[in-house]
């Protein structure tokens, strides 16, 4: 996140009127895109990891409840 902030600040330094067009034309804009892409990859990987953990937890919970109630699996 800090790296993205630094890249955005560098682009902002090149955008005196703070317009989207100026940001997109900034020489440092490709670095913003690269850092944002890496960050998005990490965020997706983390989110998928959390979903897997949640699914595994739910599966264990259901198996425990079935075993304690005597229901077949």
PDB file of C-alpha atoms in Angstrom:
ATOM      1  CA  UNK A   1       0.000   0.000   0.000  1.00  0.00           C
ATOM      2  CA  UNK A   2       2.862   2.371   0.819  1.00  0.00           C
ATOM      3  CA  UNK A   3       4.450   1.638  -2.545  1.00  0.00           C
ATOM      4  CA  UNK A   4       1.196   2.459  -4.317  1.00  0.00           C
ATOM      5  CA  UNK A   5       0.873   5.668  -2.314  1.00  0.00           C
ATOM      6  CA  UNK A   6       4.404   6.685  -3.278  1.00  0.00           C
ATOM      7  CA  UNK A   7       3.736   5.960  -6.950  1.00  0.00           C
ATOM      8  CA  UNK A   8       0.495   7.956  -6.849  1.00  0.00           C
ATOM      9  CA  UNK A   9       2.264  10.836  -5.133  1.00  0.00           C
ATOM     10  CA  UNK A  10       4.914  10.841  -7.860  1.00  0.00           C
ATOM     11  CA  UNK A  11       2.186  10.999 -10.500  1.00  0.00           C
ATOM     12  CA  UNK A  12       0.428  13.759  -8.552  1.00  0.00           C
ATOM     13  CA  UNK A  13       3.622  15.797  -8.646  1.00  0.00           C
ATOM     14  CA  UNK A  14       3.314  15.709 -12.428  1.00  0.00           C
ATOM     15  CA  UNK A  15      -0.373  16.685 -12.399  1.00  0.00           C
ATOM     16  CA  UNK A  16      -0.489  20.329 -11.279  1.00  0.00           C
ATOM     17  CA  UNK A  17      -4.219  20.680 -11.954  1.00  0.00           C
ATOM     18  CA  UNK A  18      -5.017  17.260 -10.441  1.00  0.00           C
ATOM     19  CA  UNK A  19      -6.922  16.113 -13.531  1.00  0.00           C
ATOM     20  CA  UNK A  20      -7.304  12.537 -14.674  1.00  0.00           C
ATOM     21  CA  UNK A  21      -5.744  13.422 -18.014  1.00  0.00           C
ATOM     22  CA  UNK A  22      -2.637  14.775 -16.302  1.00  0.00           C
ATOM     23  CA  UNK A  23      -2.278  11.668 -14.161  1.00  0.00           C
ATOM     24  CA  UNK A  24      -2.606   9.404 -17.195  1.00  0.00           C
ATOM     25  CA  UNK A  25       0.005  11.430 -19.082  1.00  0.00           C
ATOM     26  CA  UNK A  26       2.490  11.514 -16.200  1.00  0.00           C
ATOM     27  CA  UNK A  27       5.801   9.791 -16.894  1.00  0.00           C
ATOM     28  CA  UNK A  28       5.394   7.933 -13.590  1.00  0.00           C
ATOM     29  CA  UNK A  29       1.902   6.604 -14.410  1.00  0.00           C
ATOM     30  CA  UNK A  30       3.149   3.220 -15.721  1.00  0.00           C
ATOM     31  CA  UNK A  31       4.698   2.631 -12.279  1.00  0.00           C
ATOM     32  CA  UNK A  32       1.316   3.342 -10.654  1.00  0.00           C
ATOM     33  CA  UNK A  33      -0.280   0.740 -12.912  1.00  0.00           C
ATOM     34  CA  UNK A  34       2.470  -1.812 -12.221  1.00  0.00           C
ATOM     35  CA  UNK A  35       2.287  -1.363  -8.446  1.00  0.00           C
ATOM     36  CA  UNK A  36      -1.517  -1.453  -8.479  1.00  0.00           C
ATOM     37  CA  UNK A  37      -1.419  -4.677 -10.495  1.00  0.00           C
ATOM     38  CA  UNK A  38       0.924  -6.347  -8.012  1.00  0.00           C
ATOM     39  CA  UNK A  39      -1.210  -5.160  -5.113  1.00  0.00           C
ATOM     40  CA  UNK A  40      -4.385  -6.457  -6.780  1.00  0.00           C
ATOM     41  CA  UNK A  41      -2.717  -9.852  -7.239  1.00  0.00           C
ATOM     42  CA  UNK A  42      -1.828 -10.012  -3.538  1.00  0.00           C
ATOM     43  CA  UNK A  43      -5.318  -8.927  -2.510  1.00  0.00           C
ATOM     44  CA  UNK A  44      -6.980 -11.572  -4.694  1.00  0.00           C
ATOM     45  CA  UNK A  45      -4.616 -14.291  -3.447  1.00  0.00           C
ATOM     46  CA  UNK A  46      -5.360 -13.287   0.164  1.00  0.00           C
ATOM     47  CA  UNK A  47      -9.103 -13.202  -0.445  1.00  0.00           C
ATOM     48  CA  UNK A  48      -9.036 -16.647  -2.057  1.00  0.00           C
ATOM     49  CA  UNK A  49      -7.050 -17.970   0.880  1.00  0.00           C
ATOM     50  CA  UNK A  50      -9.659 -16.619   3.263  1.00  0.00           C
ATOM     51  CA  UNK A  51     -12.465 -18.207   1.225  1.00  0.00           C
ATOM     52  CA  UNK A  52     -10.705 -21.583   1.291  1.00  0.00           C
ATOM     53  CA  UNK A  53     -10.236 -21.330   5.067  1.00  0.00           C
ATOM     54  CA  UNK A  54     -13.892 -20.383   5.519  1.00  0.00           C
ATOM     55  CA  UNK A  55     -15.036 -23.276   3.335  1.00  0.00           C
ATOM     56  CA  UNK A  56     -12.819 -25.745   5.230  1.00  0.00           C
ATOM     57  CA  UNK A  57     -14.103 -24.437   8.550  1.00  0.00           C
ATOM     58  CA  UNK A  58     -17.713 -24.801   7.409  1.00  0.00           C
ATOM     59  CA  UNK A  59     -17.031 -28.330   6.157  1.00  0.00           C
ATOM     60  CA  UNK A  60     -15.477 -29.338   9.481  1.00  0.00           C
ATOM     61  CA  UNK A  61     -18.425 -27.801  11.348  1.00  0.00           C
ATOM     62  CA  UNK A  62     -20.934 -29.744   9.241  1.00  0.00           C
ATOM     63  CA  UNK A  63     -19.008 -32.998   9.672  1.00  0.00           C
ATOM     64  CA  UNK A  64     -18.833 -32.495  13.434  1.00  0.00           C
ATOM     65  CA  UNK A  65     -22.568 -31.833  13.632  1.00  0.00           C
ATOM     66  CA  UNK A  66     -23.389 -34.885  11.521  1.00  0.00           C
ATOM     67  CA  UNK A  67     -21.113 -37.113  13.617  1.00  0.00           C
ATOM     68  CA  UNK A  68     -22.589 -35.902  16.904  1.00  0.00           C
ATOM     69  CA  UNK A  69     -26.155 -36.304  15.695  1.00  0.00           C
ATOM     70  CA  UNK A  70     -25.555 -39.811  14.394  1.00  0.00           C
ATOM     71  CA  UNK A  71     -26.587 -38.856  10.871  1.00  0.00           C
ATOM     72  CA  UNK A  72     -24.872 -40.692   8.019  1.00  0.00           C
ATOM     73  CA  UNK A  73     -22.244 -38.711   6.095  1.00  0.00           C
TER      74      UNK A  73
END
